[in-house]
PDB file of C-alpha atoms in Angstrom:
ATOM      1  CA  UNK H   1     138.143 107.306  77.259  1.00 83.00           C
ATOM      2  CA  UNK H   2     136.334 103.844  78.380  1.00 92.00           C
ATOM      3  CA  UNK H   3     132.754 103.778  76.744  1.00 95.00           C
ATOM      4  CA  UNK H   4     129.910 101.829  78.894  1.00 96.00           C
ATOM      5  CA  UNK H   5     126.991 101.170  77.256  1.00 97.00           C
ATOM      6  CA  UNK H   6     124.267  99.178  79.340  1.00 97.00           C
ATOM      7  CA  UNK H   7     122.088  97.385  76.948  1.00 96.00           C
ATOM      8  CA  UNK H   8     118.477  98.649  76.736  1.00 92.00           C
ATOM      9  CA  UNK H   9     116.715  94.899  76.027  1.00 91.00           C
ATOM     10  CA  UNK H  10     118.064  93.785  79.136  1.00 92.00           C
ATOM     11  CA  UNK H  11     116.152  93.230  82.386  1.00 90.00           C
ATOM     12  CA  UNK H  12     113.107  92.207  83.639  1.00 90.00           C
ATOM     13  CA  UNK H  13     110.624  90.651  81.124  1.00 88.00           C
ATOM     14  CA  UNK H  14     106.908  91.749  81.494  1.00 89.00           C
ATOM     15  CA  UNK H  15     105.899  88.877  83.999  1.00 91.00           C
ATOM     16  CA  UNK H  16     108.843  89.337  86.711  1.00 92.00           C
ATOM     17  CA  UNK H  17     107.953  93.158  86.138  1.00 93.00           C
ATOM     18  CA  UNK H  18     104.177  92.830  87.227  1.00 94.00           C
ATOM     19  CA  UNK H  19     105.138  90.249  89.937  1.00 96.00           C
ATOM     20  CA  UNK H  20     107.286  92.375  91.682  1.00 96.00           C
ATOM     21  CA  UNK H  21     104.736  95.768  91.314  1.00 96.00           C
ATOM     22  CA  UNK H  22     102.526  93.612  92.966  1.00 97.00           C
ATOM     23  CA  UNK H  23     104.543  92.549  95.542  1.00 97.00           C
ATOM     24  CA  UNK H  24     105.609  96.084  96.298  1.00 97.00           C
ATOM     25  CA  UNK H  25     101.451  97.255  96.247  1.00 97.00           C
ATOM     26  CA  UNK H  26     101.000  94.886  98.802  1.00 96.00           C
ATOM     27  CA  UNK H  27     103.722  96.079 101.414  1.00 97.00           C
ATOM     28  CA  UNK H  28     102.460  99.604 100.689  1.00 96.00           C
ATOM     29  CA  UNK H  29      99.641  98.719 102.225  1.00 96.00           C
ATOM     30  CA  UNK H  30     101.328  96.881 105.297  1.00 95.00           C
ATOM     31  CA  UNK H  31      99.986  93.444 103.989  1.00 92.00           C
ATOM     32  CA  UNK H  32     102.011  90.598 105.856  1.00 96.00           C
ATOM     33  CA  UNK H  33     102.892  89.284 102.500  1.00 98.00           C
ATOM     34  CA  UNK H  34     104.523  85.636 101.978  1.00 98.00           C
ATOM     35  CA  UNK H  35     106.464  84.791  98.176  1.00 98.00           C
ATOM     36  CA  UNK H  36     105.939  81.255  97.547  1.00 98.00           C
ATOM     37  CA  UNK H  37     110.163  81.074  96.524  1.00 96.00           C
ATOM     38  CA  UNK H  38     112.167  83.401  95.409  1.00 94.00           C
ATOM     39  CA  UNK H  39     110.398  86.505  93.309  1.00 95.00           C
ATOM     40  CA  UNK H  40     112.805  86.760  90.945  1.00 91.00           C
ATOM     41  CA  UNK H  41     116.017  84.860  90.263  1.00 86.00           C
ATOM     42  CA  UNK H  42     118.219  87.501  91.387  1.00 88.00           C
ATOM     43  CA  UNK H  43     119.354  87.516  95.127  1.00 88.00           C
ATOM     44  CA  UNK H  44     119.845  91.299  95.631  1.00 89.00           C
ATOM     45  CA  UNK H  45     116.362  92.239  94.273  1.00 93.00           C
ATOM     46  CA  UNK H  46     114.987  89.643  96.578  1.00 94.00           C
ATOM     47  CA  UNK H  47     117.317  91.214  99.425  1.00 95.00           C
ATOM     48  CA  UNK H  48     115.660  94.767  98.414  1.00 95.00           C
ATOM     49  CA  UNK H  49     112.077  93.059  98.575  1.00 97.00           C
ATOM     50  CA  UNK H  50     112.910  91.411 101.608  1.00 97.00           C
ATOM     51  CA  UNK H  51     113.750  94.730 103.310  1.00 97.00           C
ATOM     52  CA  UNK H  52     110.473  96.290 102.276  1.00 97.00           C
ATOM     53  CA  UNK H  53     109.201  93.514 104.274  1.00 97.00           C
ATOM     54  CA  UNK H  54     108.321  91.066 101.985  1.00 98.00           C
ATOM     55  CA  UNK H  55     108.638  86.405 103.218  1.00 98.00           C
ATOM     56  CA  UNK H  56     109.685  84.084 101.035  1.00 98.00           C
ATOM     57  CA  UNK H  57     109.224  80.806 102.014  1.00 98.00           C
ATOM     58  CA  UNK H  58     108.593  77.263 100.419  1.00 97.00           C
ATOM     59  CA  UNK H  59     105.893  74.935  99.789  1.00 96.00           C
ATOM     60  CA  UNK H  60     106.344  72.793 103.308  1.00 97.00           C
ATOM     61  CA  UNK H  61     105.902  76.902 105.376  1.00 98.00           C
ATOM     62  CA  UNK H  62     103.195  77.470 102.515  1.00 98.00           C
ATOM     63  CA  UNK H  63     101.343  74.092 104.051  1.00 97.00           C
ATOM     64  CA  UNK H  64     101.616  75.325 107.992  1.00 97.00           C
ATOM     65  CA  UNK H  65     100.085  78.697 106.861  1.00 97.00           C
ATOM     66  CA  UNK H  66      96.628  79.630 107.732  1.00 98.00           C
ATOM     67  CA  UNK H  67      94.524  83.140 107.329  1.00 98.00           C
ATOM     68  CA  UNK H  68      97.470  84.805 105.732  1.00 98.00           C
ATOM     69  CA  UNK H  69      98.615  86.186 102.045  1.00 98.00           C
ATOM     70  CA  UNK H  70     100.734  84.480  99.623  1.00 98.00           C
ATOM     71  CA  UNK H  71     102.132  85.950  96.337  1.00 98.00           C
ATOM     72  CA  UNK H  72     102.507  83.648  93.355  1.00 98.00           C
ATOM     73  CA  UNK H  73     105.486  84.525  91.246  1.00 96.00           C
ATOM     74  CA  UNK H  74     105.214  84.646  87.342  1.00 94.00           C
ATOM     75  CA  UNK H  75     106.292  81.098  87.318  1.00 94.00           C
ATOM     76  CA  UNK H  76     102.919  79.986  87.939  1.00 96.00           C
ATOM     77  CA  UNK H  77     101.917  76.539  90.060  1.00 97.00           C
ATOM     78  CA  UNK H  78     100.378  73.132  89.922  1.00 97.00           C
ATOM     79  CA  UNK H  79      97.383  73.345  90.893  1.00 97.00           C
ATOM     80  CA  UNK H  80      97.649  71.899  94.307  1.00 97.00           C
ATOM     81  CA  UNK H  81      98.845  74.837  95.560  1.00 98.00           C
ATOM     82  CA  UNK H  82      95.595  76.451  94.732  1.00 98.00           C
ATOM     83  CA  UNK H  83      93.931  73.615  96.469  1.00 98.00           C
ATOM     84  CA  UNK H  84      96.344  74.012  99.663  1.00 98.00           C
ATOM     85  CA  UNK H  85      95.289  78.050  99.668  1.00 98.00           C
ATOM     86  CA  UNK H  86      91.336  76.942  99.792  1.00 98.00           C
ATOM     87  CA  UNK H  87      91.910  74.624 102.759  1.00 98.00           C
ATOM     88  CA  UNK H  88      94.465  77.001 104.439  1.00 98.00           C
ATOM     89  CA  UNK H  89      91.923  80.309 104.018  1.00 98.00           C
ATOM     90  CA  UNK H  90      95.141  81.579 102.552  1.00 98.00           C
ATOM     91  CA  UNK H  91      94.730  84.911  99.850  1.00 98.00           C
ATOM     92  CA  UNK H  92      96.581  84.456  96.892  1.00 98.00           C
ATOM     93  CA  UNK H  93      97.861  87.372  94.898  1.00 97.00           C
ATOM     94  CA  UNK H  94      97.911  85.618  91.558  1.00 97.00           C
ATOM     95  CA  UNK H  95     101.291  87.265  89.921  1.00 97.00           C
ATOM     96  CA  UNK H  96     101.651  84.060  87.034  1.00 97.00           C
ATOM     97  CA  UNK H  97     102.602  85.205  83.950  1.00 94.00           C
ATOM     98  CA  UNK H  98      99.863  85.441  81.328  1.00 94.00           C
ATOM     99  CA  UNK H  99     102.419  83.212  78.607  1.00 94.00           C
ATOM    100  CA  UNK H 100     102.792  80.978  81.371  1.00 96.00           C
ATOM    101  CA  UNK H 101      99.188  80.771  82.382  1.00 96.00           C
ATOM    102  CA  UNK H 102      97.865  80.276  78.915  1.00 96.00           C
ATOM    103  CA  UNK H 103     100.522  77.371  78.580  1.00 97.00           C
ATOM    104  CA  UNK H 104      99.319  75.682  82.154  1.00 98.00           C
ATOM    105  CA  UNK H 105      95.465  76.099  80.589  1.00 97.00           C
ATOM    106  CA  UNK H 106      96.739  74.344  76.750  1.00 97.00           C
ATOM    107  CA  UNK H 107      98.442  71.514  78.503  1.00 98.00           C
ATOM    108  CA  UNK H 108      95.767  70.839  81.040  1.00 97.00           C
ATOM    109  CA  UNK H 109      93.446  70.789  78.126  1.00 97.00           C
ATOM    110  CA  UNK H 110      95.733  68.340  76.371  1.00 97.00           C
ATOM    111  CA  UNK H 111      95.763  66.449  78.961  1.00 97.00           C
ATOM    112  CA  UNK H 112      92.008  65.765  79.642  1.00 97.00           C
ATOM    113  CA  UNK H 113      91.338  65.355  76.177  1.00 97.00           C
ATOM    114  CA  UNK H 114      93.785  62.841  75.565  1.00 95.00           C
ATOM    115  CA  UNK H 115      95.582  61.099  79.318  1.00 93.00           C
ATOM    116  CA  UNK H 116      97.036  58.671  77.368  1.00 92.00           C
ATOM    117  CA  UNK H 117      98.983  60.271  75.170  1.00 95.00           C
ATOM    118  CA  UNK H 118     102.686  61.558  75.795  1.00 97.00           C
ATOM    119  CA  UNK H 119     103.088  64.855  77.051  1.00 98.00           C
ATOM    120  CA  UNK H 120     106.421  65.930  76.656  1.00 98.00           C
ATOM    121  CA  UNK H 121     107.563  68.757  78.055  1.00 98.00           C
ATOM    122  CA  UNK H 122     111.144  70.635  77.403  1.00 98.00           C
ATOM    123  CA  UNK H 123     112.206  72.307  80.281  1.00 96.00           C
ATOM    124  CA  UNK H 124     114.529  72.240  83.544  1.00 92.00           C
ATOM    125  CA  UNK H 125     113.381  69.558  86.071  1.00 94.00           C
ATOM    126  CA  UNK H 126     112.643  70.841  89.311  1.00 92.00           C
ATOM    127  CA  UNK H 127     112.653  74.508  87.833  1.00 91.00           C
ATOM    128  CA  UNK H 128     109.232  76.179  89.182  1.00 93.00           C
ATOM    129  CA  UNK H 129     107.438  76.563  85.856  1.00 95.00           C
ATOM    130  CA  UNK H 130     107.777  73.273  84.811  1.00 97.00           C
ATOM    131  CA  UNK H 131     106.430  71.883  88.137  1.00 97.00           C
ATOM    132  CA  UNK H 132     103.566  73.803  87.412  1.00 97.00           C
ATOM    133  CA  UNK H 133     103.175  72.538  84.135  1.00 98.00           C
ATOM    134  CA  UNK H 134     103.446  68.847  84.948  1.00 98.00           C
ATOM    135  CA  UNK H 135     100.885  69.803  87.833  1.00 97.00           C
ATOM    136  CA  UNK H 136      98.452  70.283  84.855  1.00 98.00           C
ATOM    137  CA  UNK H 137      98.771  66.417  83.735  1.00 97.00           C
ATOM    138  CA  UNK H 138      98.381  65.336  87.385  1.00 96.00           C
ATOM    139  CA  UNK H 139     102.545  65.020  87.242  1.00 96.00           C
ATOM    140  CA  UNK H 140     102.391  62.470  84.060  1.00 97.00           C
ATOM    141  CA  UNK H 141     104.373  64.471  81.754  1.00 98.00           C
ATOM    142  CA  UNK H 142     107.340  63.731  80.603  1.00 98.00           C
ATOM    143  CA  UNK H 143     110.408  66.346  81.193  1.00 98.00           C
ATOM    144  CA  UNK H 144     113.392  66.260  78.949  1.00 97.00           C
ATOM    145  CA  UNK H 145     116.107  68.549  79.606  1.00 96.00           C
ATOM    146  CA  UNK H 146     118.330  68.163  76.493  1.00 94.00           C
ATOM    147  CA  UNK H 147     118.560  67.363  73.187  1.00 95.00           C
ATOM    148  CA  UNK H 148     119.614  63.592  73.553  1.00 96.00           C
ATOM    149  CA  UNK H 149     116.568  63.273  76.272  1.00 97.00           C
ATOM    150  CA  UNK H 150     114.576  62.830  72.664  1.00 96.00           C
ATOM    151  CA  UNK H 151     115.809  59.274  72.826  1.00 95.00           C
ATOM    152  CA  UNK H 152     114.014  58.184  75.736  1.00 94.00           C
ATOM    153  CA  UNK H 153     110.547  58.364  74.334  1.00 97.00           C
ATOM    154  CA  UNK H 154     108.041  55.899  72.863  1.00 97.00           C
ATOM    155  CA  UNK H 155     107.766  56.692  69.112  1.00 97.00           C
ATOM    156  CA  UNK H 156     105.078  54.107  68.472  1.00 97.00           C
ATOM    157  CA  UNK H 157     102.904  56.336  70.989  1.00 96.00           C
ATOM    158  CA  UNK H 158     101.335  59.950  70.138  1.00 97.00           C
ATOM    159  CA  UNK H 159     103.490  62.892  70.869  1.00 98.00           C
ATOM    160  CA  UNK H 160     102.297  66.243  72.000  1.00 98.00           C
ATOM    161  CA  UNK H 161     105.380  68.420  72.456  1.00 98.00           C
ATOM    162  CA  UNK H 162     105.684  71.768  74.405  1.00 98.00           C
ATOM    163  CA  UNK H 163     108.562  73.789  75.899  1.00 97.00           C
ATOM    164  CA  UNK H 164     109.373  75.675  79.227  1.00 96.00           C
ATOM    165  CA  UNK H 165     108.557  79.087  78.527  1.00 92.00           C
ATOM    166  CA  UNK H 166     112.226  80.605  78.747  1.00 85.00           C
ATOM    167  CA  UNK H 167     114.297  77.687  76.491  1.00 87.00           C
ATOM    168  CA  UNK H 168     116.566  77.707  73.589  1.00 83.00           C
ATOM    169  CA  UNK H 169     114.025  78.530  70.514  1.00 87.00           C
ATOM    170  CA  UNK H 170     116.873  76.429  68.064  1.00 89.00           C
ATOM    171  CA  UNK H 171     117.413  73.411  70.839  1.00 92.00           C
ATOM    172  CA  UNK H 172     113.537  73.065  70.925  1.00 95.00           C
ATOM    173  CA  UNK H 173     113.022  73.030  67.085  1.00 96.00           C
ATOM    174  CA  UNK H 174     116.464  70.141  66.504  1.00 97.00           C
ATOM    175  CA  UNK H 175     114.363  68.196  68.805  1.00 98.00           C
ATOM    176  CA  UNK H 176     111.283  68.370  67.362  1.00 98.00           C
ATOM    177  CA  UNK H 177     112.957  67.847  63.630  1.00 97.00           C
ATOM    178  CA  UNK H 178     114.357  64.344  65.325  1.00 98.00           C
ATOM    179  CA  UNK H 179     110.727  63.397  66.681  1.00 98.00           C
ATOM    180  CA  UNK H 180     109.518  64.029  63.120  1.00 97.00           C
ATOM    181  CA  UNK H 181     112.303  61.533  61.703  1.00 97.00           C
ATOM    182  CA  UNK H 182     111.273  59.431  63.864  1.00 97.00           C
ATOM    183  CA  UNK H 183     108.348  58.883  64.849  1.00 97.00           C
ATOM    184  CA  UNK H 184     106.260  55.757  63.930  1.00 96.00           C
ATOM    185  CA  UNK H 185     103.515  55.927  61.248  1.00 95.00           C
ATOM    186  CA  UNK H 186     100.389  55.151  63.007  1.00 93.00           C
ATOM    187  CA  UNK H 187     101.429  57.523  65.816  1.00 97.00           C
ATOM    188  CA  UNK H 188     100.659  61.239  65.661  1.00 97.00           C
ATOM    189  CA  UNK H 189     103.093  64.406  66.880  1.00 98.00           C
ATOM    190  CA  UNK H 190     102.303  67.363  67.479  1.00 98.00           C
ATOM    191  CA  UNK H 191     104.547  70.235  68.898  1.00 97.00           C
ATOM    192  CA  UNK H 192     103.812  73.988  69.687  1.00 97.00           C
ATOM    193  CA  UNK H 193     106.236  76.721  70.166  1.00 94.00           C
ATOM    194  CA  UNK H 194     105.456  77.546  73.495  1.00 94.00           C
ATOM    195  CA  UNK H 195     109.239  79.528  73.847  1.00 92.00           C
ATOM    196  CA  UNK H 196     108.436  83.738  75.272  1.00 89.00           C
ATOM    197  CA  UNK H 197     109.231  85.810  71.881  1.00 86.00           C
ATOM    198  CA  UNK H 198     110.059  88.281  74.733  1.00 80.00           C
ATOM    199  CA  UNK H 199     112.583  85.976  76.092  1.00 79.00           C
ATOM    200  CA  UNK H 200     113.888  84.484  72.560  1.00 81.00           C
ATOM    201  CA  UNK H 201     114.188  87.526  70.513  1.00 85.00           C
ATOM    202  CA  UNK H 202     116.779  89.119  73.278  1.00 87.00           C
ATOM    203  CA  UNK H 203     119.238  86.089  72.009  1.00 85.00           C
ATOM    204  CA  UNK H 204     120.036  87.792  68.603  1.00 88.00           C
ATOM    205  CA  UNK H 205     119.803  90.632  70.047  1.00 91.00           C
ATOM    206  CA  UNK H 206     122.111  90.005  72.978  1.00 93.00           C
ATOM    207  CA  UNK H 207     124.107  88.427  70.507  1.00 93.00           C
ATOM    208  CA  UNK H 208     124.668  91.731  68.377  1.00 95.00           C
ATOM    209  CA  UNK H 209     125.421  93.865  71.453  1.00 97.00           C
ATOM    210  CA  UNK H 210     128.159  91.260  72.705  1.00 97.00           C
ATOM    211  CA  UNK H 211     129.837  91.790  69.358  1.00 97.00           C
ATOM    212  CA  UNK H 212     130.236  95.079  69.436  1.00 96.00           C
ATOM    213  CA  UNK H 213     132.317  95.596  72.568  1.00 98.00           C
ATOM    214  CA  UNK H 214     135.539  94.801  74.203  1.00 97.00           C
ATOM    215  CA  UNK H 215     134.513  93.797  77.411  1.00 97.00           C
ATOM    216  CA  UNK H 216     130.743  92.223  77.983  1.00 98.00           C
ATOM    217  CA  UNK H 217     129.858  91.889  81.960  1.00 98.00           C
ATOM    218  CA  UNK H 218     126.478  89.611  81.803  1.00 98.00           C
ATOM    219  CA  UNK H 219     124.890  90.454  85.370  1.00 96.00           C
ATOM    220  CA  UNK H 220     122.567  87.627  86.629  1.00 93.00           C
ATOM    221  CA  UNK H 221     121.778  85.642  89.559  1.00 85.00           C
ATOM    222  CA  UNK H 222     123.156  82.083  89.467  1.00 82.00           C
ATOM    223  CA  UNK H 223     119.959  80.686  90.002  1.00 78.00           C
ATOM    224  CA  UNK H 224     118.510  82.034  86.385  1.00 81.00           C
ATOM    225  CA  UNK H 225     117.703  79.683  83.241  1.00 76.00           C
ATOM    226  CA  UNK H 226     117.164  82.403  81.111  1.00 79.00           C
ATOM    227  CA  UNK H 227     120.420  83.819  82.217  1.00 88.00           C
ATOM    228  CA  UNK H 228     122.542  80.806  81.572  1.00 87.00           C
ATOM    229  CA  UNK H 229     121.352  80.819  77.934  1.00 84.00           C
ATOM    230  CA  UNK H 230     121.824  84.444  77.299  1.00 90.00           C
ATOM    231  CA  UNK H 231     125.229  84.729  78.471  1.00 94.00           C
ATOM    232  CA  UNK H 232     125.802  81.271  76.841  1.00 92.00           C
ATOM    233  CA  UNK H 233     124.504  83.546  73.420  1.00 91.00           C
ATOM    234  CA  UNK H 234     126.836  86.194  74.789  1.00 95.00           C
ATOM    235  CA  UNK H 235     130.262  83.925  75.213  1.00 96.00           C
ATOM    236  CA  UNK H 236     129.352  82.629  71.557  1.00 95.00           C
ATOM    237  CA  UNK H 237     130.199  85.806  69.635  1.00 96.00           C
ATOM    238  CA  UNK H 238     132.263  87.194  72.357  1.00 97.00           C
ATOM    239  CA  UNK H 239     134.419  85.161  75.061  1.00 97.00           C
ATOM    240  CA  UNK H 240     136.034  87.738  76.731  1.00 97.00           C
ATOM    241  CA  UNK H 241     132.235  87.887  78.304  1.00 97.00           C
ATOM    242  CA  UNK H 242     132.198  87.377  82.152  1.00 97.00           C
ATOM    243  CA  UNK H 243     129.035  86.460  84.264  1.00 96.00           C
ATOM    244  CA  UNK H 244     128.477  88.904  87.858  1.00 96.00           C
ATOM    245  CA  UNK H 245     125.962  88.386  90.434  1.00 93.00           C
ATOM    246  CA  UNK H 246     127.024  92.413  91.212  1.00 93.00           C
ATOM    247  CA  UNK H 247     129.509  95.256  91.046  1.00 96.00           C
ATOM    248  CA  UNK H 248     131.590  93.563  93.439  1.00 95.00           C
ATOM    249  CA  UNK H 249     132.679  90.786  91.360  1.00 96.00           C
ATOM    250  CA  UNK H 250     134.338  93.001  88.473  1.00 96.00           C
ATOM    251  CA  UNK H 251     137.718  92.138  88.677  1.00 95.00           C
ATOM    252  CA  UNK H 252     139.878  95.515  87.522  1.00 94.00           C
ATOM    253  CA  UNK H 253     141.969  93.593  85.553  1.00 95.00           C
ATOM    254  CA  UNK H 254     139.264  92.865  82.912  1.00 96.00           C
ATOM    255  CA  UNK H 255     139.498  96.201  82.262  1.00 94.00           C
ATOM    256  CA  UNK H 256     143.417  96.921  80.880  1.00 92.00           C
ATOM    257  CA  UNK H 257     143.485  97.424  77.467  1.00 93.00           C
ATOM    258  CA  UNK H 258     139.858  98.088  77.079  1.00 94.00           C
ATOM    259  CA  UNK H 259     138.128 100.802  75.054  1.00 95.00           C
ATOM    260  CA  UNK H 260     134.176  99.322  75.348  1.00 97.00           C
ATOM    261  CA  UNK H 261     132.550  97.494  77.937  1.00 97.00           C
ATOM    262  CA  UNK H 262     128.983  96.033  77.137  1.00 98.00           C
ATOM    263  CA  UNK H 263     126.655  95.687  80.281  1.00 98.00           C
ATOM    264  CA  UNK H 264     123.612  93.194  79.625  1.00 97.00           C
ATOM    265  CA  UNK H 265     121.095  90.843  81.849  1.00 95.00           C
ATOM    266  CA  UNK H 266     119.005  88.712  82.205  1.00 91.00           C
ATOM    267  CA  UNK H 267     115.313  88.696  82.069  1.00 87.00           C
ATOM    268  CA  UNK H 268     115.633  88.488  86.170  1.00 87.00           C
ATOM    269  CA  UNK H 269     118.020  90.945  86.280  1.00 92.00           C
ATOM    270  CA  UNK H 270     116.905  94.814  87.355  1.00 93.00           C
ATOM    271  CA  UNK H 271     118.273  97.856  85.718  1.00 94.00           C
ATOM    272  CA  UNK H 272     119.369  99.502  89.061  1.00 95.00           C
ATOM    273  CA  UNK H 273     121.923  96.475  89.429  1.00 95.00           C
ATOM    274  CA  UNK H 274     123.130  96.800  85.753  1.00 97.00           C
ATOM    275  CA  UNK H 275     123.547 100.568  87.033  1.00 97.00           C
ATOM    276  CA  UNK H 276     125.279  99.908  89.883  1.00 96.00           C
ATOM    277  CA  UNK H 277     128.027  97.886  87.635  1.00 97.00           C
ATOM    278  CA  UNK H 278     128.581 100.768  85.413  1.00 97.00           C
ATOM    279  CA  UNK H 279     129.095 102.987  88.369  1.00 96.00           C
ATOM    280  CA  UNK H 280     131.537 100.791  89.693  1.00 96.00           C
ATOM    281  CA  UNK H 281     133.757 100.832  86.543  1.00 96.00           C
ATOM    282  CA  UNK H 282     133.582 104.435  86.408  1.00 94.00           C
ATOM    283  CA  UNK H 283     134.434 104.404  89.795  1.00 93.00           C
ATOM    284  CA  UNK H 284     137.540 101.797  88.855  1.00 90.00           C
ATOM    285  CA  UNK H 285     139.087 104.184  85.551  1.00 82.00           C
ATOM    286  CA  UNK H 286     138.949 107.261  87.467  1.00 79.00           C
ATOM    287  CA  UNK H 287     141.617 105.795  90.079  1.00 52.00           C
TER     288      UNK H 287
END
């Protein structure tokens, strides 16, 4: 008989959690509520949302708005949003996660104490939470998306090194290792750890339940960070791993031959979805 075992560290972290109670507090109340982007990097929750009533729009609708609501995912933003919302008379339901916030608030402080210093962030360009966080330095950080972006910098100048909340814990320490090696003597470095434990500890522990089934089906929207490097943790101990927006993408064939199938997420992926895939292969060994 086919065992399904859906993994009970997956889903949303605490921040997407509280974004999205707030979000659904609001329409309870029959607030005309706008999303400043997607909630949550997961199309059919925003779909759900969306339903309820919920807007998402972008930062160009955000600037034509005027007396209305906006939601803030957990994200965060620079703080020229917050300025926009003051000169629109626009209510913002502040839903930034607190591990983001306090990592806006440390580079911000960085920042005035020391402009001429390099910032250095490690992160996605372009993703939302590191637009926020280059927003603190007035958008003079500098991003670096991989391990050989190291290269790039000034090692004669000071260093201050954080990382997008959501990276690779390992990546983020081989770069700062290299930065150490080479960075010039009358310069100073500095880096903090600014990785979510509640984001990094679910890789060895994704990592464990990938290894212990046949089948792994890693369901996340294709717009997720986190989710690329989980099921990227996933694939490494386990390649017959496959990656599904939803229950519609399971392919029956991945199932011949199989005694286990694993069902994990990301930190943007909800537990009614993962639900909804192991209905769906219940549904496909019972024909």
């Amino acid at each position: 008989m086919l065992q399904i075992e859906i993994d009970s560290g997956s889903g949303f972290c605490f921040g997407v959690t509280t974004a999205i109670k707030k979000a659904e507090e609001e329409l309870a109340k029959g607030t005309q509520l706008y999303c400043l982007g997607d909630i949550v990097h997961n199309g059919m929750e925003c779909e759900r949302l969306k339903r309820m009533g919920l807007t998402t729009i972008n930062h160009e609708e955000m600037s034509k708005l005027h007396n209305a609501t906006v939601l803030l995912r957990a994200h965060g933003e620079p703080p020229a949003t917050y300025r926009l919302a003051d000169n629109n008379n626009i209510e913002i339901i502040d839903a930034t996660c607190p591990v983001v916030l306090q990592l806006q608030r440390r580079i911000k402080a960085q920042y005035e104490s020391l402009p001429d210093s390099q910032i250095v962030i490690f992160g996605k360009n372009g993703h939302a939470e590191v637009l926020g966080l280059v927003g603190q330095t007035q958008g003079h950080a500098i991003v670096i998306e991989k391990f050989d972006d190291v290269k790039q910098l000034d090692f004669t100048r000071d260093i201050y090194l954080y990382s997008q909340t959501t990276k690779s814990v390992d990546e983020f320490h081989r770069i700062t290792d290299y930065i150490h090696e080479h960075i010039s003597a009358g310069a100073t470095f500095q880096s903090f750890d600014t990785i979510c434990r509640q984001v990094a500890n679910r890789m060895p522990n994704i990592k464990a339940f990938a290894a212990r089934h046949d089948l792994v089906l890693f369901v996340c929207g294709h717009k997720s960070s986190n989710g690329k490097v989980l099921f990227g943790e996933c694939q490494s101990v386990n390649p017959n791993s496959f990656q599904i927006e939803g229950p519609e993408e399971i392919n029956p064939q991945w199932l011949e031959g199989i005694n286990t199938v694993g069902i994990c997420g990301a930190t943007s992926t909800p537990k009614w979805l993962m639900e909804q895939c192991r209905d769906a292969i219940e549904a496909l060994n019972n024909l």
